Amino acid sequence: MAHQLLKGKKGIIFGALDERSIAWKTALACVAEGAEITLSNAPIALRMGKINELAKLCNAEVIPADATSTADLDNLMQKAMEIHGGKLDFMLHSIGMSPNVRKNFSYTETNYENFLKTLDISALSLHRVLQSAKKADALNEWGSVVALTYIAAQRAFPGYNDMADAKAMLESIARSFGYHYGFAKKVRVNTVSQSPTVTTAGSGVAGFDVFLDYAEKMSPLGNASAEQCADYCVSLFSDYTRMVTMQNLFHDGGFSFTGVSTPIVEDITKANTL
Ligand code: NAI
């Protein structure tokens, strides 16, 4: 399906851990569309994940950066500009982690140190990425930054725990920084609110399998896959979406605007007649 939509464009893709990662699929899609990319992830993920395999497939360099470290991100911006011989055009923020989810603390009995880490890794990191990029003047005019989010930012999904608050903050940062970066440098900043997707981060959420099925039945088009999310990100990095900024864009097969669906009603009716 490649159309060279990103020919001549250069970007950084954060957060490819393994072949299930949304960032992994997005990296491949960007390269298929003609982009040159640099990959980045936390140092520990570089040791444990498979990013070097992806780097070979994408002919890309890998630069470690902990997204909670401004020094790491400043270094990444400089290195990426050296590698690509100038400024960049796009960045994907595909980063999320909650120590409370990992360690099974419930939302109401939260551990606040963990909570702060969740916010730092999953939300403030977008501010840091944008601040480092702006400080280094690393993005060309009409550059595009996309961060991935989830509808638990707007509605209560109990298993999503403190990640819901992190996503609400992430979306707010995209809006606020998008305002400033737009006026300063015509850079656009958006979040994409993706369907539940089977990945390392996704599967960590309590009751994920049942929820995946529920979302599939609630969405007129079904759940959006990681590959489809990658295609949507490509469109947001391309010149066809130049005037879109500060938005939270639902990429969820219609889930967000469906009140109830026939397959769900049928399931409940069936269960009640058993
Ligand atoms: P994933 O587990 O493959 O990706 C998460 C990435 O965050 C990993 O590569 C991990 O190394 C990275 N990361 C964690 N801490 C970091 C740090 N301190 N510095 C730099 N990187 C760090 O899972 P997935 O699902 O591809 O997640 C990508 C994004 O998509 C996340 O923001 C997630 O919340 C979001 N999302 C995922 C959905 C799902 O159901 N899988 C649904 C909606 C949004």
mmCIF file with all atom_site columns, C-alpha atoms and ligand atoms in Angstrom, residues 14-18 20-23 40-43 45 65-68 93-97 121-122 148-151 160 163 167 170 192-203 208, ligand 1:
data_model
loop_
_atom_site.group_PDB
_atom_site.id
_atom_site.type_symbol
_atom_site.label_atom_id
_atom_site.label_alt_id
_atom_site.label_comp_id
_atom_site.label_asym_id
_atom_site.label_entity_id
_atom_site.label_seq_id
_atom_site.pdbx_PDB_ins_code
_atom_site.Cartn_x
_atom_site.Cartn_y
_atom_site.Cartn_z
_atom_site.occupancy
_atom_site.B_iso_or_equiv
_atom_site.pdbx_formal_charge
_atom_site.auth_seq_id
_atom_site.auth_comp_id
_atom_site.auth_asym_id
_atom_site.auth_atom_id
_atom_site.pdbx_PDB_model_num
ATOM   1  C CA  . PHE A 1 14  ? 10.214  6.031  20.313 1.00 0.00 ? 14  PHE A CA  1
ATOM   2  C CA  . GLY A 1 15  ? 9.012   2.822  21.952 1.00 0.00 ? 15  GLY A CA  1
ATOM   3  C CA  . ALA A 1 16  ? 9.553   -0.186 19.652 1.00 0.00 ? 16  ALA A CA  1
ATOM   4  C CA  . LEU A 1 17  ? 10.127  -3.109 22.036 1.00 0.00 ? 17  LEU A CA  1
ATOM   5  C CA  . ASP A 1 18  ? 9.207   -6.160 19.950 1.00 0.00 ? 18  ASP A CA  1
ATOM   6  C CA  . ARG A 1 20  ? 3.929   -6.505 18.537 1.00 0.00 ? 20  ARG A CA  1
ATOM   7  C CA  . SER A 1 21  ? 4.717   -2.879 19.521 1.00 0.00 ? 21  SER A CA  1
ATOM   8  C CA  . ILE A 1 22  ? 2.691   -0.203 17.760 1.00 0.00 ? 22  ILE A CA  1
ATOM   9  C CA  . ALA A 1 23  ? 5.988   1.698  17.333 1.00 0.00 ? 23  ALA A CA  1
ATOM   10 C CA  . SER A 1 40  ? 14.977  5.136  20.412 1.00 0.00 ? 40  SER A CA  1
ATOM   11 C CA  . ASN A 1 41  ? 13.970  3.317  23.567 1.00 0.00 ? 41  ASN A CA  1
ATOM   12 C CA  . ALA A 1 42  ? 14.950  3.149  27.249 1.00 0.00 ? 42  ALA A CA  1
ATOM   13 C CA  . PRO A 1 43  ? 18.380  1.566  27.834 1.00 0.00 ? 43  PRO A CA  1
ATOM   14 C CA  . ALA A 1 45  ? 14.439  -2.047 26.688 1.00 0.00 ? 45  ALA A CA  1
ATOM   15 C CA  . ALA A 1 65  ? 17.127  7.528  25.765 1.00 0.00 ? 65  ALA A CA  1
ATOM   16 C CA  . ASP A 1 66  ? 15.209  7.187  28.996 1.00 0.00 ? 66  ASP A CA  1
ATOM   17 C CA  . ALA A 1 67  ? 12.175  9.367  28.286 1.00 0.00 ? 67  ALA A CA  1
ATOM   18 C CA  . THR A 1 68  ? 12.278  10.666 31.871 1.00 0.00 ? 68  THR A CA  1
ATOM   19 C CA  . HIS A 1 93  ? 5.888   9.033  21.168 1.00 0.00 ? 93  HIS A CA  1
ATOM   20 C CA  . SER A 1 94  ? 4.831   5.437  21.855 1.00 0.00 ? 94  SER A CA  1
ATOM   21 C CA  . ILE A 1 95  ? 5.824   5.214  25.511 1.00 0.00 ? 95  ILE A CA  1
ATOM   22 C CA  . GLY A 1 96  ? 3.843   3.993  28.485 1.00 0.00 ? 96  GLY A CA  1
ATOM   23 C CA  . MET A 1 97  ? 4.451   2.174  31.762 1.00 0.00 ? 97  MET A CA  1
ATOM   24 C CA  . ILE A 1 121 ? 7.177   7.971  32.096 1.00 0.00 ? 121 ILE A CA  1
ATOM   25 C CA  . SER A 1 122 ? 3.790   8.008  30.366 1.00 0.00 ? 122 SER A CA  1
ATOM   26 C CA  . LEU A 1 148 ? -0.444  7.331  21.498 1.00 0.00 ? 148 LEU A CA  1
ATOM   27 C CA  . THR A 1 149 ? -3.243  7.420  24.037 1.00 0.00 ? 149 THR A CA  1
ATOM   28 C CA  . TYR A 1 150 ? -6.340  5.548  25.187 1.00 0.00 ? 150 TYR A CA  1
ATOM   29 C CA  . ILE A 1 151 ? -10.009 6.460  25.778 1.00 0.00 ? 151 ILE A CA  1
ATOM   30 C CA  . TYR A 1 160 ? -6.543  0.883  33.376 1.00 0.00 ? 160 TYR A CA  1
ATOM   31 C CA  . MET A 1 163 ? -2.612  5.078  33.298 1.00 0.00 ? 163 MET A CA  1
ATOM   32 C CA  . LYS A 1 167 ? -3.305  9.608  29.390 1.00 0.00 ? 167 LYS A CA  1
ATOM   33 C CA  . LEU A 1 170 ? -0.646  13.325 27.925 1.00 0.00 ? 170 LEU A CA  1
ATOM   34 C CA  . VAL A 1 192 ? -4.061  9.138  18.555 1.00 0.00 ? 192 VAL A CA  1
ATOM   35 C CA  . SER A 1 193 ? -6.487  7.247  20.781 1.00 0.00 ? 193 SER A CA  1
ATOM   36 C CA  . GLN A 1 194 ? -6.049  3.633  19.711 1.00 0.00 ? 194 GLN A CA  1
ATOM   37 C CA  . SER A 1 195 ? -8.250  0.542  20.195 1.00 0.00 ? 195 SER A CA  1
ATOM   38 C CA  . PRO A 1 196 ? -7.016  -2.042 22.706 1.00 0.00 ? 196 PRO A CA  1
ATOM   39 C CA  . THR A 1 197 ? -4.167  -3.874 20.981 1.00 0.00 ? 197 THR A CA  1
ATOM   40 C CA  . VAL A 1 198 ? -2.273  -7.018 21.989 1.00 0.00 ? 198 VAL A CA  1
ATOM   41 C CA  . THR A 1 199 ? 1.210   -5.756 22.947 1.00 0.00 ? 199 THR A CA  1
ATOM   42 C CA  . THR A 1 200 ? 3.438   -5.966 26.029 1.00 0.00 ? 200 THR A CA  1
ATOM   43 C CA  . ALA A 1 201 ? 1.979   -2.736 27.485 1.00 0.00 ? 201 ALA A CA  1
ATOM   44 C CA  . GLY A 1 202 ? -1.609  -3.572 26.448 1.00 0.00 ? 202 GLY A CA  1
ATOM   45 C CA  . SER A 1 203 ? -1.616  -7.103 27.853 1.00 0.00 ? 203 SER A CA  1
ATOM   46 C CA  . PHE A 1 208 ? -7.350  -7.371 28.910 1.00 0.00 ? 208 PHE A CA  1
HETATM 47 P P1  . NAI B 2 .   ? 4.835   -1.691 24.137 1.00 0.00 ? 1   NAI B P1  1
HETATM 48 O O1  . NAI B 2 .   ? 5.027   -2.321 25.476 1.00 0.00 ? 1   NAI B O1  1
HETATM 49 O O2  . NAI B 2 .   ? 5.329   -2.441 22.971 1.00 0.00 ? 1   NAI B O2  1
HETATM 50 O O3  . NAI B 2 .   ? 5.460   -0.210 24.126 1.00 0.00 ? 1   NAI B O3  1
HETATM 51 C C1  . NAI B 2 .   ? 5.649   0.586  25.272 1.00 0.00 ? 1   NAI B C1  1
HETATM 52 C C2  . NAI B 2 .   ? 7.056   1.160  25.151 1.00 0.00 ? 1   NAI B C2  1
HETATM 53 O O4  . NAI B 2 .   ? 7.341   2.136  26.178 1.00 0.00 ? 1   NAI B O4  1
HETATM 54 C C3  . NAI B 2 .   ? 8.155   0.069  25.273 1.00 0.00 ? 1   NAI B C3  1
HETATM 55 O O5  . NAI B 2 .   ? 8.956   0.035  24.114 1.00 0.00 ? 1   NAI B O5  1
HETATM 56 C C4  . NAI B 2 .   ? 8.944   0.526  26.476 1.00 0.00 ? 1   NAI B C4  1
HETATM 57 O O6  . NAI B 2 .   ? 10.317  0.145  26.424 1.00 0.00 ? 1   NAI B O6  1
HETATM 58 C C5  . NAI B 2 .   ? 8.736   2.032  26.420 1.00 0.00 ? 1   NAI B C5  1
HETATM 59 N N1  . NAI B 2 .   ? 9.132   2.679  27.660 1.00 0.00 ? 1   NAI B N1  1
HETATM 60 C C6  . NAI B 2 .   ? 8.743   2.365  28.928 1.00 0.00 ? 1   NAI B C6  1
HETATM 61 N N2  . NAI B 2 .   ? 9.394   3.143  29.810 1.00 0.00 ? 1   NAI B N2  1
HETATM 62 C C7  . NAI B 2 .   ? 10.207  3.978  29.085 1.00 0.00 ? 1   NAI B C7  1
HETATM 63 C C8  . NAI B 2 .   ? 11.112  5.016  29.427 1.00 0.00 ? 1   NAI B C8  1
HETATM 64 N N3  . NAI B 2 .   ? 11.338  5.355  30.698 1.00 0.00 ? 1   NAI B N3  1
HETATM 65 N N4  . NAI B 2 .   ? 11.773  5.654  28.426 1.00 0.00 ? 1   NAI B N4  1
HETATM 66 C C9  . NAI B 2 .   ? 11.567  5.316  27.126 1.00 0.00 ? 1   NAI B C9  1
HETATM 67 N N5  . NAI B 2 .   ? 10.713  4.352  26.751 1.00 0.00 ? 1   NAI B N5  1
HETATM 68 C C10 . NAI B 2 .   ? 10.045  3.682  27.714 1.00 0.00 ? 1   NAI B C10 1
HETATM 69 O O7  . NAI B 2 .   ? 3.258   -1.459 24.022 1.00 0.00 ? 1   NAI B O7  1
HETATM 70 P P2  . NAI B 2 .   ? 2.345   -0.597 23.002 1.00 0.00 ? 1   NAI B P2  1
HETATM 71 O O8  . NAI B 2 .   ? 0.975   -1.085 23.234 1.00 0.00 ? 1   NAI B O8  1
HETATM 72 O O9  . NAI B 2 .   ? 2.922   -0.627 21.657 1.00 0.00 ? 1   NAI B O9  1
HETATM 73 O O10 . NAI B 2 .   ? 2.408   0.860  23.643 1.00 0.00 ? 1   NAI B O10 1
HETATM 74 C C11 . NAI B 2 .   ? 2.728   2.009  22.917 1.00 0.00 ? 1   NAI B C11 1
HETATM 75 C C12 . NAI B 2 .   ? 1.841   3.167  23.317 1.00 0.00 ? 1   NAI B C12 1
HETATM 76 O O11 . NAI B 2 .   ? 0.512   2.902  22.863 1.00 0.00 ? 1   NAI B O11 1
HETATM 77 C C13 . NAI B 2 .   ? 1.748   3.410  24.823 1.00 0.00 ? 1   NAI B C13 1
HETATM 78 O O12 . NAI B 2 .   ? 1.709   4.804  25.059 1.00 0.00 ? 1   NAI B O12 1
HETATM 79 C C14 . NAI B 2 .   ? 0.415   2.781  25.148 1.00 0.00 ? 1   NAI B C14 1
HETATM 80 O O13 . NAI B 2 .   ? -0.151  3.300  26.339 1.00 0.00 ? 1   NAI B O13 1
HETATM 81 C C15 . NAI B 2 .   ? -0.373  3.187  23.913 1.00 0.00 ? 1   NAI B C15 1
HETATM 82 N N6  . NAI B 2 .   ? -1.630  2.471  23.705 1.00 0.00 ? 1   NAI B N6  1
HETATM 83 C C16 . NAI B 2 .   ? -1.638  1.092  23.718 1.00 0.00 ? 1   NAI B C16 1
HETATM 84 C C17 . NAI B 2 .   ? -2.826  0.415  23.589 1.00 0.00 ? 1   NAI B C17 1
HETATM 85 C C18 . NAI B 2 .   ? -2.866  -1.086 23.687 1.00 0.00 ? 1   NAI B C18 1
HETATM 86 O O14 . NAI B 2 .   ? -3.945  -1.642 23.925 1.00 0.00 ? 1   NAI B O14 1
HETATM 87 N N7  . NAI B 2 .   ? -1.743  -1.774 23.484 1.00 0.00 ? 1   NAI B N7  1
HETATM 88 C C19 . NAI B 2 .   ? -4.114  1.124  23.372 1.00 0.00 ? 1   NAI B C19 1
HETATM 89 C C20 . NAI B 2 .   ? -3.983  2.568  23.318 1.00 0.00 ? 1   NAI B C20 1
HETATM 90 C C21 . NAI B 2 .   ? -2.771  3.205  23.490 1.00 0.00 ? 1   NAI B C21 1
#
